[in-house]
Each structure stands twice: as structure tokens, then as C-alpha cells.
Amino acid sequence: MRGSRQTCRSTGTDGTQSATLRDEVPWSDSITGYDRQHRTIYLRILDACADNASVEEMAELILGIDPALEPIRARKAVRSHIDRANWMVTTGCKQLFAG
């Protein structure tokens, strides 16, 4: 179910909420507009992983999903964003610096 259109609400640093954050990241072999728009989400996810944050913490604090109310959605959304954040670090960054 890649590219799910159901959206998450993420609170930005200014306290506003993003309605464009998807439950499942749209995948591509190249950097997408979604990746560029949500690079800070990826950084926050990677930072949270480095701090051993739980999936529930990441879902609630970064993606704006209540894991108590929607545990499956929360896990899937966090997993999707972790996977893409890791792709950005290992592959996507090469594209950023190449062009």
C-alpha cells in the first residue's frame, strides 16, 4: 500500500500542523518533492531512533498520530518514514550532492 493518501498531522517547530504528511511515504528511486518537503521529519525520526525513542513516541511527537487510538497506523507510518529516512542517508544524499 505504498503512497497511501491518508495523511498524518505533524506539528512543526512553529506549532502549526502539516496536513501533507502521509502515512506511507511515496517511494521512488530518486528524491521526490515529498522528500524535500519533509526532510526535517526524516531528521527528527533519525534523531529519535538514535535516542532509542519508542515507535509510540515517534508516532505521537513527530507524526502526530495517537498510538493508543491507532496503533497499527502509528507503527506503519513510523516504519515507512524510518525506511525512507534511512534511504535518504544511504542513497538519496548522493543525489543531493551530485546535482
mmCIF file of C-alpha atoms in Angstrom, residues 15-98:
data_model
loop_
_atom_site.group_PDB
_atom_site.id
_atom_site.type_symbol
_atom_site.label_atom_id
_atom_site.label_comp_id
_atom_site.label_asym_id
_atom_site.label_seq_id
_atom_site.Cartn_x
_atom_site.Cartn_y
_atom_site.Cartn_z
ATOM 1 C CA GLY A 15 3.366 24.829 16.305
ATOM 2 C CA THR A 16 1.475 24.552 13.013
ATOM 3 C CA GLN A 17 0.284 21.234 11.695
ATOM 4 C CA SER A 18 1.129 19.742 8.315
ATOM 5 C CA ALA A 19 -1.747 18.046 6.528
ATOM 6 C CA THR A 20 0.556 16.791 3.771
ATOM 7 C CA LEU A 21 2.430 14.211 5.816
ATOM 8 C CA ARG A 22 1.423 10.773 4.548
ATOM 9 C CA ASP A 23 1.083 7.567 6.496
ATOM 10 C CA GLU A 24 3.208 5.851 3.866
ATOM 11 C CA VAL A 25 5.996 7.697 2.124
ATOM 12 C CA PRO A 26 5.713 7.800 -1.681
ATOM 13 C CA TRP A 27 8.676 5.745 -2.900
ATOM 14 C CA SER A 28 10.899 6.462 -5.855
ATOM 15 C CA ASP A 29 14.467 5.693 -6.885
ATOM 16 C CA SER A 30 15.135 9.407 -6.799
ATOM 17 C CA ILE A 31 14.470 12.209 -4.346
ATOM 18 C CA THR A 32 10.866 13.354 -4.524
ATOM 19 C CA GLY A 33 9.113 16.589 -3.734
ATOM 20 C CA TYR A 34 7.736 14.817 -0.669
ATOM 21 C CA ASP A 35 11.297 14.067 0.469
ATOM 22 C CA ARG A 36 12.339 17.681 0.045
ATOM 23 C CA GLN A 37 9.233 18.947 1.829
ATOM 24 C CA HIS A 38 9.625 16.547 4.768
ATOM 25 C CA ARG A 39 13.403 16.397 5.221
ATOM 26 C CA THR A 40 13.080 17.787 8.751
ATOM 27 C CA ILE A 41 10.670 14.955 9.614
ATOM 28 C CA TYR A 42 13.287 12.467 8.397
ATOM 29 C CA LEU A 43 15.949 14.170 10.516
ATOM 30 C CA ARG A 44 13.703 14.133 13.576
ATOM 31 C CA ILE A 45 12.931 10.429 13.003
ATOM 32 C CA LEU A 46 16.640 9.576 12.674
ATOM 33 C CA ASP A 47 17.456 11.600 15.780
ATOM 34 C CA ALA A 48 14.685 9.852 17.716
ATOM 35 C CA CYS A 49 15.978 6.453 16.577
ATOM 36 C CA ALA A 50 19.483 7.389 17.739
ATOM 37 C CA ASP A 51 17.985 8.293 21.122
ATOM 38 C CA ASN A 52 16.182 4.921 21.262
ATOM 39 C CA ALA A 53 12.758 6.552 21.231
ATOM 40 C CA SER A 54 9.858 4.142 21.023
ATOM 41 C CA VAL A 55 7.674 3.849 17.959
ATOM 42 C CA GLU A 56 4.843 5.245 20.050
ATOM 43 C CA GLU A 57 6.872 8.329 20.970
ATOM 44 C CA MET A 58 7.861 8.947 17.350
ATOM 45 C CA ALA A 59 4.307 8.458 16.124
ATOM 46 C CA GLU A 60 2.865 10.900 18.608
ATOM 47 C CA LEU A 61 5.582 13.539 18.863
ATOM 48 C CA ILE A 62 6.830 13.614 15.265
ATOM 49 C CA LEU A 63 3.980 12.326 13.101
ATOM 50 C CA GLY A 64 1.078 13.494 15.236
ATOM 51 C CA ILE A 65 -0.618 10.086 15.413
ATOM 52 C CA ASP A 66 -2.036 8.893 18.726
ATOM 53 C CA PRO A 67 -0.629 5.360 19.069
ATOM 54 C CA ALA A 68 -3.163 4.463 21.764
ATOM 55 C CA LEU A 69 -6.047 5.170 19.382
ATOM 56 C CA GLU A 70 -4.416 3.959 16.149
ATOM 57 C CA PRO A 71 -1.600 1.536 16.996
ATOM 58 C CA ILE A 72 -1.385 -0.164 13.597
ATOM 59 C CA ARG A 73 -1.461 3.109 11.676
ATOM 60 C CA ALA A 74 1.160 4.573 14.025
ATOM 61 C CA ARG A 75 3.536 1.620 13.555
ATOM 62 C CA LYS A 76 3.138 1.617 9.765
ATOM 63 C CA ALA A 77 3.642 5.371 9.442
ATOM 64 C CA VAL A 78 6.742 5.379 11.632
ATOM 65 C CA ARG A 79 8.203 2.360 9.809
ATOM 66 C CA SER A 80 7.604 3.980 6.421
ATOM 67 C CA HIS A 81 9.304 7.214 7.460
ATOM 68 C CA ILE A 82 12.222 5.381 9.105
ATOM 69 C CA ASP A 83 12.759 3.366 5.925
ATOM 70 C CA ARG A 84 12.743 6.469 3.733
ATOM 71 C CA ALA A 85 14.934 8.433 6.143
ATOM 72 C CA ASN A 86 17.479 5.615 6.002
ATOM 73 C CA TRP A 87 17.248 5.590 2.196
ATOM 74 C CA MET A 88 17.885 9.337 2.172
ATOM 75 C CA VAL A 89 21.012 8.859 4.299
ATOM 76 C CA THR A 90 22.424 5.954 2.284
ATOM 77 C CA THR A 91 21.299 6.759 -1.268
ATOM 78 C CA GLY A 92 19.353 9.990 -1.549
ATOM 79 C CA CYS A 93 22.141 12.164 -0.158
ATOM 80 C CA LYS A 94 24.333 11.173 -3.123
ATOM 81 C CA GLN A 95 21.715 12.674 -5.432
ATOM 82 C CA LEU A 96 21.581 15.859 -3.378
ATOM 83 C CA PHE A 97 25.321 16.391 -3.646
ATOM 84 C CA ALA A 98 25.631 15.233 -7.270
#
